[in-house]
Amino acid sequence: MMKKKRICRFCEDNVNYIDFSDERKLMRFTTEQGKIIPKRTSGTCAKHQRQLVRAINRARHLALIPYISEMTR
Amino acid sequence: MRTYQSIVVIDSLLKSEEIDGIIEKVERIISNNGGKINELDRWGKKRLAYEIKKRQYGYYVEFLFDAPNNLISVLDREYGLDENILRYLTIHLNARALEQREQEKLKRTQEKKVPEEKEDKVDDAPALEEKKPATDALADAEEESSEESIVEPEDDESLSKDE
Ligand SMILES: [Zn+2]
């Protein structure tokens, strides 16, 4: 079986804090439907996934990004 | 004193004087309760990702301020009472958050100098689009997201410290 290499992009970029106001970045970690991409798919580590989920929820709360999106990109 | 960030989404159908009035009110509440505003950033009128109170646009304002702990509950109560405030969020910013913020700000000013491109290449991230999962794989991620109560006013960035 092939091992897929999964690297956390936030670890790679030395990210200590995920800003909820960076909508474009957050949207990359959601599907077309607006759902959060699970870490096993994106390769995000557990620590950063938690931060990411929190940032996405804050952005959703402020209507910066949708909870559920009907739009396709 | 700790540093906080507050985002207020104001009904953009208000007259600009009324919007200014709400902003001034927030400034007043902060300074009258022992806080000090460091930054006031009007993001301006933005399309809401979903309709709130029949509004499709909101006027976004960001406040960055130092404040004693008790100010936050005062502030959130005032936000909640103002029916022209569609959404609000106040969070504590720790040193890491503040540092990251400065870096992002720097990046953004550099980005502005570059002519607008379709893809955001500043942080040259590999495209996630190729790896989009099937919908059924998403269940657990959405469960994780329910951990957080988003309206909680006193939310420090303890997660990043715990690791
Ligand atoms: Zn990571």
Coordinates of C-alpha atoms and ligand atoms in Angstrom, one line a residue:
Chain A
M1 CA 0.0 0.0 0.0
M2 CA 1.2 3.5 -0.8
K3 CA 1.6 5.8 2.1
K4 CA 0.3 9.2 1.4
K5 CA 2.4 12.0 2.8
R6 CA 0.3 14.3 4.8
I7 CA 1.7 17.6 6.0
C8 CA -0.1 20.1 8.1
R9 CA 0.0 23.3 6.2
F10 CA -0.2 25.4 9.4
C11 CA 2.8 23.6 10.9
E12 CA 4.6 24.1 7.7
D13 CA 3.9 27.8 7.7
N14 CA 4.7 28.1 11.4
V15 CA 1.2 29.3 12.2
N16 CA 0.5 30.0 15.9
Y17 CA -2.9 31.5 15.5
I18 CA -5.5 31.1 12.8
D19 CA -7.3 34.4 12.2
F20 CA -11.1 34.1 11.7
S21 CA -11.1 37.2 9.5
D22 CA -9.1 35.6 6.8
E23 CA -12.1 34.3 4.9
R24 CA -10.4 33.3 1.8
K25 CA -8.0 31.1 3.7
L26 CA -10.7 29.6 5.8
M27 CA -12.8 28.8 2.8
R28 CA -10.0 26.6 1.5
F29 CA -10.6 24.3 4.4
T30 CA -14.3 24.0 3.7
T31 CA -16.1 22.1 1.0
E32 CA -18.3 23.5 -1.7
Q33 CA -21.1 22.9 0.7
G34 CA -19.4 24.9 3.4
K35 CA -18.5 22.0 5.6
I36 CA -15.2 21.8 7.4
I37 CA -12.8 19.4 5.7
P38 CA -11.7 16.7 8.1
K39 CA -8.1 16.7 9.2
R40 CA -7.5 13.3 7.7
T41 CA -8.3 14.7 4.3
S42 CA -6.6 18.0 4.6
G43 CA -3.6 16.7 6.5
T44 CA -4.0 19.3 9.2
C45 CA -2.7 18.2 12.6
A46 CA -5.0 18.0 15.6
K47 CA -3.8 21.2 17.2
H48 CA -4.3 23.3 14.1
Q49 CA -7.6 21.6 13.2
R50 CA -9.0 22.7 16.6
Q51 CA -7.8 26.2 15.9
L52 CA -9.2 26.1 12.4
V53 CA -12.6 24.8 13.6
R54 CA -12.7 27.6 16.1
A55 CA -11.7 30.2 13.5
I56 CA -14.3 28.9 11.0
N57 CA -17.0 29.0 13.7
R58 CA -16.2 32.5 14.6
A59 CA -16.2 33.6 10.9
R60 CA -19.5 31.8 10.5
H61 CA -21.0 33.5 13.5
L62 CA -20.0 36.9 12.0
A63 CA -21.5 35.9 8.6
L64 CA -18.0 36.2 7.0
I65 CA -18.4 32.7 5.7
P66 CA -21.6 30.6 5.3
Y67 CA -22.6 27.8 7.6
I68 CA -23.9 25.9 4.6
S69 CA -23.2 27.1 1.1
E70 CA -25.5 26.7 -1.9
M71 CA -23.0 28.2 -4.2
T72 CA -20.5 26.2 -6.1
R73 CA -17.1 27.6 -6.8
Chain B
M1 CA -5.5 44.6 31.4
R2 CA -5.6 42.3 28.4
T3 CA -5.9 42.9 24.7
Y4 CA -9.3 42.2 23.1
Q5 CA -10.6 42.3 19.6
S6 CA -14.2 43.1 19.0
I7 CA -16.0 42.8 15.7
V8 CA -19.4 44.6 15.4
V9 CA -21.7 44.1 12.4
I10 CA -24.0 47.1 12.1
D11 CA -27.1 47.3 10.0
S12 CA -25.7 48.9 6.8
L13 CA -29.1 50.4 5.9
L14 CA -28.6 52.9 8.7
K15 CA -27.5 56.5 7.8
S16 CA -23.8 57.0 8.1
E17 CA -24.4 59.3 11.0
E18 CA -26.2 56.5 12.8
I19 CA -23.4 54.1 12.1
D20 CA -20.9 56.6 13.4
G21 CA -23.1 57.0 16.4
I22 CA -22.9 53.3 17.2
I23 CA -19.2 53.3 16.7
E24 CA -18.8 56.3 19.1
K25 CA -21.0 54.6 21.6
V26 CA -18.7 51.6 21.6
E27 CA -15.7 53.8 22.0
R28 CA -17.3 55.6 24.9
I29 CA -18.2 52.3 26.6
I30 CA -14.7 51.1 26.3
S31 CA -13.0 54.3 27.5
N32 CA -15.6 55.0 30.3
N33 CA -14.9 51.6 31.8
G34 CA -11.2 51.7 32.0
G35 CA -10.4 50.4 28.6
K36 CA -8.1 51.9 25.9
I37 CA -8.7 51.6 22.2
N38 CA -5.6 50.8 20.2
E39 CA -7.1 50.4 16.8
L40 CA -10.4 51.1 15.2
D41 CA -10.7 49.6 11.7
R42 CA -13.8 50.1 9.6
W43 CA -14.0 47.1 7.3
G44 CA -17.0 48.8 5.9
K45 CA -20.0 47.4 4.1
K46 CA -19.7 43.8 3.3
R47 CA -22.1 41.2 1.9
L48 CA -23.2 38.9 4.7
A49 CA -22.6 35.2 4.0
Y50 CA -26.2 34.6 5.0
E51 CA -29.1 36.9 5.7
I52 CA -29.5 38.3 9.2
K53 CA -32.7 40.1 10.3
K54 CA -33.6 40.3 6.6
R55 CA -30.4 42.2 5.8
Q56 CA -27.9 41.1 3.1
Y57 CA -25.2 43.5 4.0
G58 CA -23.5 44.6 7.2
Y59 CA -21.2 47.3 8.1
Y60 CA -18.2 45.7 9.8
V61 CA -16.1 47.5 12.4
E62 CA -13.2 46.1 14.3
F63 CA -12.0 47.4 17.7
L64 CA -8.7 46.4 19.2
F65 CA -8.4 47.5 22.8
D66 CA -6.9 46.9 26.2
A67 CA -9.4 46.4 28.9
P68 CA -10.0 45.1 32.4
N69 CA -11.8 41.8 32.4
N70 CA -15.2 43.1 33.6
L71 CA -15.5 45.5 30.7
I72 CA -16.2 42.6 28.3
S73 CA -19.5 41.7 29.9
V74 CA -20.6 45.3 29.9
L75 CA -19.7 45.6 26.3
D76 CA -21.5 42.5 25.2
R77 CA -24.6 43.5 27.1
E78 CA -24.6 46.8 25.3
Y79 CA -24.1 45.1 22.0
G80 CA -26.9 42.7 22.7
L81 CA -29.3 45.6 23.6
D82 CA -28.7 47.4 20.3
E83 CA -31.0 46.1 17.7
N84 CA -29.0 47.7 14.9
I85 CA -26.1 45.5 15.8
L86 CA -26.6 42.3 13.7
R87 CA -23.7 40.3 15.1
Y88 CA -20.8 40.9 17.5
L89 CA -17.8 38.9 18.8
T90 CA -15.3 39.9 21.4
I91 CA -12.3 37.7 22.0
H92 CA -9.1 37.9 24.0
L93 CA -5.9 38.1 21.9
N94 CA -2.9 36.5 23.4
A95 CA 0.7 37.3 22.5
R96 CA 0.8 34.7 19.7
A97 CA -2.4 36.0 18.2
L98 CA -1.1 39.5 18.3
E99 CA 2.1 38.5 16.7
Q100 CA 0.4 36.5 14.0
R101 CA -1.8 39.5 13.4
E102 CA 1.1 41.8 12.8
Q103 CA 2.5 39.3 10.3
E104 CA -0.7 39.0 8.5
K105 CA -1.1 42.7 8.3
L106 CA 2.3 43.0 6.8
K107 CA 1.5 40.3 4.3
R108 CA -1.7 42.0 3.4
T109 CA -0.1 45.4 2.7
Q110 CA 2.4 43.6 0.4
E111 CA -0.5 41.8 -1.3
K112 CA -2.1 45.1 -2.1
K113 CA 0.9 46.3 -4.0
V114 CA 0.8 43.2 -6.2
P115 CA -1.9 43.5 -8.9
E116 CA -5.0 41.4 -8.2
E117 CA -4.7 37.8 -9.3
K118 CA -7.3 35.1 -9.4
E119 CA -5.4 32.8 -7.0
D120 CA -4.0 33.9 -3.8
K121 CA -0.4 33.0 -4.3
V122 CA 1.1 34.9 -1.4
D123 CA 1.1 31.9 0.9
D124 CA 1.4 29.5 -2.1
A125 CA -0.8 26.9 -0.5
P126 CA -1.3 23.6 -2.4
A127 CA -4.8 23.6 -3.7
L128 CA -7.2 21.6 -1.5
E129 CA -9.7 21.4 -4.2
E130 CA -8.2 18.2 -5.6
K131 CA -8.6 16.5 -2.2
K132 CA -12.2 17.3 -1.6
P133 CA -13.7 14.5 0.3
A134 CA -17.0 12.8 -0.2
T135 CA -19.7 14.3 2.0
D136 CA -19.9 11.3 4.3
A137 CA -16.4 11.8 5.4
L138 CA -17.3 15.1 6.9
A139 CA -19.4 14.0 9.9
D140 CA -16.6 14.0 12.5
A141 CA -15.3 17.4 11.5
E142 CA -18.7 19.0 12.0
E143 CA -19.0 17.3 15.4
E144 CA -15.7 18.8 16.5
S145 CA -17.0 22.2 15.6
S146 CA -19.8 22.0 18.1
E147 CA -17.3 22.1 21.0
E148 CA -17.2 25.8 20.9
S149 CA -19.8 28.1 22.1
I150 CA -19.3 31.0 19.8
V151 CA -21.0 33.8 21.7
E152 CA -19.0 33.2 24.8
P153 CA -17.5 36.6 25.5
E154 CA -14.5 35.6 27.6
D155 CA -12.7 33.3 25.3
D156 CA -9.0 33.3 25.7
E157 CA -6.8 31.5 23.3
S158 CA -5.9 28.9 25.8
L159 CA -5.9 26.1 23.2
S160 CA -2.7 27.3 21.7
K161 CA -1.0 27.4 25.1
D162 CA -2.1 23.9 26.1
E163 CA -0.2 22.2 23.3
Ligands
ZN1 ZN -0.2 21.7 12.5

